XYZ file of C-alpha atoms in Angstrom:
402
model
C 12.559 17.005 -8.603
C 11.736 15.006 -10.855
C 12.701 11.954 -8.770
C 11.056 13.099 -6.236
C 7.480 14.049 -8.079
C 8.727 9.938 -9.579
C 8.700 8.758 -6.109
C 5.550 10.403 -5.390
C 3.600 8.853 -8.294
C 4.853 5.443 -7.603
C 3.552 5.583 -4.154
C 0.319 6.770 -5.729
C 0.135 4.369 -8.437
C 1.086 1.283 -5.764
C -2.089 2.754 -3.670
C -4.306 3.106 -6.370
C -3.013 -1.149 -7.390
C -3.435 -2.189 -3.759
C -6.913 -0.321 -2.461
C -8.178 -1.277 -6.107
C -7.348 -4.768 -5.662
C -9.063 -5.221 -2.409
C -11.929 -3.433 -3.056
C -12.379 -5.799 -5.876
C -12.590 -8.270 -3.437
C -14.961 -7.197 -1.024
C -16.535 -5.435 -3.399
C -17.618 -8.623 -5.082
C -18.456 -10.020 -1.690
C -20.288 -7.122 0.015
C -22.571 -6.445 -3.952
C -22.903 -9.986 -4.954
C -21.618 -13.070 -2.551
C -22.899 -11.886 0.261
C -26.484 -10.228 -0.884
C -26.867 -13.624 -2.060
C -26.364 -15.915 0.505
C -29.020 -13.896 2.403
C -31.136 -14.711 0.447
C -30.709 -18.402 -0.356
C -29.803 -18.789 2.820
C -31.986 -17.070 4.981
C -31.526 -13.998 8.228
C -30.551 -16.848 10.560
C -28.487 -19.685 8.601
C -27.063 -16.043 6.726
C -26.174 -15.219 10.950
C -24.883 -17.928 11.333
C -22.498 -18.253 8.259
C -20.614 -14.905 9.488
C -19.945 -16.520 12.862
C -18.823 -18.814 11.881
C -16.751 -17.569 9.373
C -15.662 -15.065 11.509
C -13.267 -17.572 13.084
C -11.729 -18.465 10.012
C -11.069 -14.593 9.642
C -8.868 -14.310 13.290
C -6.938 -17.187 12.621
C -6.144 -15.282 8.427
C -5.431 -12.253 10.051
C -3.740 -13.294 13.146
C -1.529 -15.450 11.515
C -1.367 -15.104 8.553
C -0.715 -11.468 8.663
C 1.820 -12.429 11.173
C 3.946 -13.871 8.746
C 3.624 -11.747 5.958
C 4.247 -8.457 7.588
C 6.830 -10.129 9.842
C 8.448 -11.049 5.694
C 8.391 -7.628 5.506
C 9.510 -6.215 7.890
C 13.070 -8.845 8.090
C 13.878 -8.865 4.042
C 14.774 -5.850 4.688
C 17.865 -6.301 6.103
C 17.842 -9.974 4.396
C 16.840 -11.971 6.983
C 13.850 -14.174 5.458
C 13.354 -17.743 4.070
C 11.056 -18.964 2.813
C 11.662 -22.266 4.947
C 11.576 -20.583 7.828
C 7.829 -19.598 7.226
C 7.056 -21.828 5.957
C 7.953 -24.035 9.226
C 5.461 -21.775 10.689
C 2.957 -21.982 8.052
C 3.043 -25.527 8.744
C 2.591 -25.631 12.472
C -0.291 -22.808 12.154
C -1.664 -25.261 9.622
C -1.776 -28.446 12.410
C -3.700 -25.651 14.464
C -5.878 -24.358 11.915
C -7.954 -27.765 12.015
C -8.126 -28.516 15.827
C -10.061 -24.613 15.905
C -12.386 -25.908 12.754
C -13.294 -28.757 15.163
C -14.058 -26.846 17.979
C -15.695 -23.995 16.342
C -18.406 -27.129 14.360
C -18.660 -28.370 18.173
C -19.422 -24.724 19.683
C -21.966 -23.916 16.906
C -23.412 -28.054 17.087
C -22.624 -28.077 13.218
C -20.100 -30.749 13.609
C -20.410 -33.821 10.902
C -17.337 -35.346 8.756
C -17.520 -33.110 5.658
C -18.506 -30.007 7.684
C -15.461 -30.614 9.311
C -13.341 -30.947 6.191
C -14.276 -28.010 4.478
C -13.420 -26.022 7.160
C -10.064 -26.886 8.210
C -8.729 -26.451 4.415
C -10.766 -23.167 4.271
C -9.071 -22.213 7.606
C -5.662 -22.840 6.436
C -6.082 -21.606 2.853
C -7.296 -18.291 4.076
C -4.105 -18.801 6.267
C -2.299 -18.795 3.173
C -3.931 -16.727 1.706
C -3.228 -13.931 3.700
C 0.951 -14.812 3.597
C 0.457 -15.505 -0.202
C 0.532 -11.193 -1.218
C 3.821 -10.718 0.627
C 5.671 -12.714 -3.181
C 4.533 -9.282 -4.843
C 4.771 -6.555 -1.694
C 8.341 -7.533 -0.615
C 9.151 -6.588 -4.793
C 6.714 -3.363 -4.602
C 4.622 -5.374 -7.256
C 1.393 -3.806 -7.182
C 0.212 -4.743 -10.542
C 1.218 -8.568 -9.790
C -0.847 -7.427 -6.209
C -4.132 -6.463 -8.008
C -3.952 -9.212 -10.261
C -4.027 -11.723 -6.991
C -7.209 -10.262 -5.632
C -8.465 -10.340 -9.038
C -8.155 -14.508 -9.080
C -9.519 -14.820 -5.630
C -12.475 -12.532 -6.888
C -12.898 -14.451 -9.442
C -12.610 -17.404 -7.262
C -15.892 -16.502 -4.935
C -17.813 -15.551 -8.169
C -16.905 -19.337 -9.513
C -17.477 -20.350 -5.602
C -21.767 -18.942 -5.755
C -21.862 -20.739 -8.655
C -20.931 -24.702 -6.887
C -23.098 -23.291 -4.103
C -26.067 -22.413 -6.114
C -25.717 -25.670 -8.605
C -23.919 -27.865 -7.151
C -23.976 -27.716 -2.917
C -25.422 -25.672 -0.313
C -22.334 -25.143 1.581
C -21.676 -21.615 2.087
C -17.131 -23.323 2.858
C -17.471 -24.049 -1.033
C -18.248 -20.040 -1.913
C -15.024 -18.548 0.083
C -12.847 -22.127 -0.289
C -12.459 -21.407 -4.158
C -11.324 -18.160 -3.831
C -9.085 -19.087 -1.738
C -7.247 -21.626 -3.364
C -7.369 -20.095 -5.999
C -4.982 -17.322 -4.496
C -3.078 -19.872 -3.729
C -2.547 -21.621 -6.461
C -1.484 -18.488 -8.593
C 1.448 -17.972 -5.863
C 2.557 -21.143 -6.315
C 2.946 -21.001 -10.208
C 3.664 -17.821 -10.835
C 6.032 -16.590 -7.193
C 8.596 -17.755 -5.757
C 7.957 -18.101 -1.909
C 6.654 -21.839 -2.124
C 9.236 -22.895 -4.123
C 12.562 -23.694 -3.800
C 15.352 -25.729 -2.213
C 14.956 -24.152 1.392
C 10.649 -24.966 1.246
C 11.364 -26.565 4.424
C 14.940 -25.938 5.262
C 15.202 -23.495 8.642
C 17.905 -20.490 8.106
C 20.594 -19.627 11.032
C 18.126 -16.934 11.227
C 15.144 -19.491 12.194
C 14.919 -18.241 16.076
C 14.986 -14.611 14.477
C 12.107 -15.000 12.368
C 10.249 -16.697 15.022
C 10.394 -14.310 17.660
C 9.189 -11.606 14.986
C 6.284 -13.980 13.537
C 5.172 -15.158 17.570
C 5.345 -10.979 18.580
C 3.261 -10.054 15.547
C 0.723 -13.339 15.587
C -0.046 -12.689 19.614
C -0.645 -9.095 18.457
C -2.923 -9.356 15.729
C -4.515 -12.783 18.022
C -5.772 -9.550 20.271
C -6.989 -7.258 17.132
C -8.493 -10.153 14.788
C -10.592 -10.931 17.776
C -12.001 -7.483 19.060
C -12.543 -7.148 15.456
C -14.101 -10.127 14.976
C -15.787 -11.380 17.630
C -18.999 -8.927 17.465
C -20.416 -12.141 15.175
C -19.047 -14.607 17.656
C -20.859 -12.786 20.456
C -23.844 -11.468 19.119
C -24.497 -14.617 17.569
C -24.090 -16.488 21.058
C -25.539 -13.858 22.706
C -28.739 -13.400 20.815
C -28.454 -15.422 17.499
C -28.167 -15.420 14.364
C -30.670 -13.078 12.922
C -29.120 -10.149 15.671
C -25.447 -11.023 13.650
C -27.082 -10.292 10.578
C -28.712 -7.104 11.735
C -24.977 -5.857 12.925
C -23.208 -7.050 10.046
C -25.587 -4.903 7.517
C -25.412 -1.719 9.566
C -21.764 -1.898 9.903
C -21.528 -2.972 6.522
C -19.775 -0.185 4.762
C -17.560 0.800 8.074
C -15.968 -2.849 7.292
C -15.557 -2.252 3.902
C -13.609 1.034 5.108
C -11.790 -0.791 8.115
C -10.696 -3.996 5.450
C -8.195 -1.554 3.283
C -6.057 -1.399 6.236
C -4.605 -4.133 5.137
C -3.538 -3.458 1.288
C -2.503 0.179 2.481
C -0.490 -0.512 5.280
C 1.138 -3.232 2.692
C 1.584 -0.549 0.726
C 2.824 2.240 3.877
C 5.142 -1.124 5.521
C 7.090 -1.637 1.869
C 8.173 1.432 1.549
C 8.604 2.412 5.646
C 10.584 -0.701 5.516
C 13.127 1.366 2.749
C 12.876 4.345 4.191
C 16.401 5.450 5.499
C 15.569 9.044 6.889
C 14.792 10.313 10.389
C 11.290 9.968 11.982
C 10.102 13.165 13.808
C 6.962 13.771 15.578
C 5.885 16.345 13.427
C 5.666 13.847 10.911
C 3.516 11.605 12.844
C 1.243 14.643 14.297
C 0.798 15.217 10.169
C -0.320 11.472 9.634
C -2.212 11.568 12.584
C -4.267 14.704 12.035
C -4.184 13.367 8.020
C -5.426 10.377 9.009
C -8.579 11.639 11.447
C -9.449 13.706 8.165
C -9.830 10.492 6.301
C -11.792 8.882 8.891
C -14.776 11.813 9.246
C -14.786 11.970 5.372
C -15.059 8.310 5.090
C -17.534 8.109 7.991
C -19.739 10.676 6.463
C -19.828 8.537 3.187
C -21.040 5.644 5.229
C -23.876 7.205 6.765
C -25.224 7.952 3.339
C -24.371 5.427 1.412
C -25.040 3.086 4.161
C -28.941 4.107 3.674
C -29.474 3.798 -0.009
C -26.967 0.809 0.170
C -28.458 -1.747 2.597
C -32.399 -0.406 1.109
C -31.304 -1.938 -2.068
C -29.136 -5.015 -1.241
C -30.882 -5.801 2.042
C -33.831 -4.958 2.079
C -35.648 -7.361 4.191
C -32.683 -5.750 8.230
C -32.964 -2.413 6.721
C -36.375 -0.774 9.145
C -33.734 -2.814 11.922
C -30.497 -1.812 11.070
C -31.027 1.739 9.982
C -30.852 2.856 13.807
C -27.123 2.164 14.101
C -26.001 3.015 10.764
C -23.725 5.907 12.371
C -22.530 5.051 15.122
C -21.593 1.441 14.459
C -19.693 2.858 11.918
C -17.987 5.115 13.597
C -16.265 2.844 15.481
C -15.165 0.960 12.206
C -13.565 4.241 11.132
C -12.229 4.611 14.481
C -10.470 0.804 13.754
C -9.149 1.401 10.557
C -7.948 4.730 11.283
C -5.682 3.197 14.627
C -4.194 0.165 12.465
C -3.219 2.405 9.621
C -1.361 4.696 12.265
C 0.256 1.138 13.666
C 1.938 0.513 10.875
C 4.170 3.921 12.230
C 4.769 1.830 16.104
C 5.870 -0.638 13.133
C 8.473 1.473 11.357
C 9.760 3.722 14.936
C 9.889 1.032 17.473
C 9.195 -2.742 18.625
C 7.157 -5.192 16.916
C 6.320 -5.112 20.635
C 5.472 -1.889 21.427
C 2.262 -3.257 18.886
C 1.622 -6.233 21.470
C 1.407 -3.471 24.064
C -1.230 -0.919 22.394
C -3.754 -4.308 21.651
C -3.456 -5.809 25.024
C -4.694 -2.817 26.197
C -6.340 -2.834 23.825
C -8.417 -6.176 23.915
C -8.512 -5.690 28.447
C -11.095 -2.436 27.364
C -12.667 -4.340 24.915
C -13.803 -7.389 27.206
C -14.357 -4.364 29.634
C -16.851 -2.830 27.734
C -18.437 -5.366 24.911
C -19.077 -8.057 26.874
C -21.300 -6.465 29.506
C -22.733 -4.075 27.353
C -23.901 -7.311 24.241
C -25.460 -9.009 27.514
C -27.000 -6.176 29.228
C -28.100 -4.013 25.494
C -27.878 -6.001 22.863
C -27.087 -4.532 19.194
C -26.794 -1.116 20.906
C -24.283 -2.164 23.604
C -22.068 -3.608 20.976
C -22.701 -0.131 19.314
C -21.742 1.639 22.260
C -19.132 -0.429 23.440
C -17.416 -0.973 19.067
C -17.090 3.203 19.315
C -15.373 2.966 22.806
C -13.242 0.718 22.219
C -11.793 1.415 18.846
C -11.626 5.766 19.285
C -10.021 4.521 22.522
C -7.076 2.350 20.851
C -7.125 5.825 18.475
C -5.449 8.126 20.897
C -3.214 5.651 22.436
C -1.504 4.315 18.987
C -1.577 8.619 18.888
C -0.109 8.571 21.748
C 2.930 6.035 21.468
C 3.867 7.170 17.979
C 4.542 10.287 19.177
C 6.400 9.488 22.118
C 8.578 6.946 20.974
C 9.614 9.267 17.103
C 12.336 11.164 17.726
C 11.610 15.318 18.350
């Protein structure tokens, strides 16, 4: 009994440190960094920044998180090495440079300075998303909290750079990402050792694992971030800002997916017992209940938060608060449920779910947004993310032992 209580305490403690770290980082972004950038840049320019940064986020959550989760899973069987993952990340770094160039060309913002900064930012973001695996593999969530605290401090420094040295938003985010990488470089061991770029006998298996997860994450990340890209290209920066503000608190909740899933995967990969359908059903019901509470909280808090921090956008954004945040909450709970899929079935099932998800997304989000603007985007995301939750629940139930 004492052992069980200790395990529960350790899990609760890890959750607190994990969530606190990301809440600190995202709280600073939403309460200080982004409101100040919106005020200094203007609504249209701020919307363009959100659209371009969406591409950076897609690269980070696709490849950084894929390498992160793959290493967590393979570390259980001692099949992970620094060299295999660093080789993968080096290839992705080259891809990041190409993506940065293409993004700036599409948004007609290409010049040498923007290209260099966006390339470095994109590569750094991928490495930052991967970097916290150094602490999660060891279940060191105090270190995880420090990691995200350093990112937060870096963002604050970046805001000062933006204000007093150069009005380039890339510097603001880059300062935090580079601070995180330097912290892991000196404090951790995933970027050190004789095997820094050496292939192991498990290389092909590692590339298969990280490849499947990358494909899976790409589908999910594009769906999560493309609202800014689609609205930006279809309606301009002001529409992006309005929808961003309307979904702001829901997105903050959805961003908890990464640290929460990190804790869940850390313990699930070490859990030797059997999963049952009853356990999956209980987990699903708990997530749904938490989602409903979070939705009510987001709806009420948005009326206060947005009016204080984004007063110029409040009147336009208010009408979307409930349904837009509902879409984000469904995204959050369905992705949390994905951790069970990763534990009870192979990585390919995540990919199957996300293929169906992206097909539903393409069939609803793009045409409805083009036809009905922000309202079309709001309804389409609610339908798409709700469908993902239902599909994920069914797969989890079917793939689990009776």
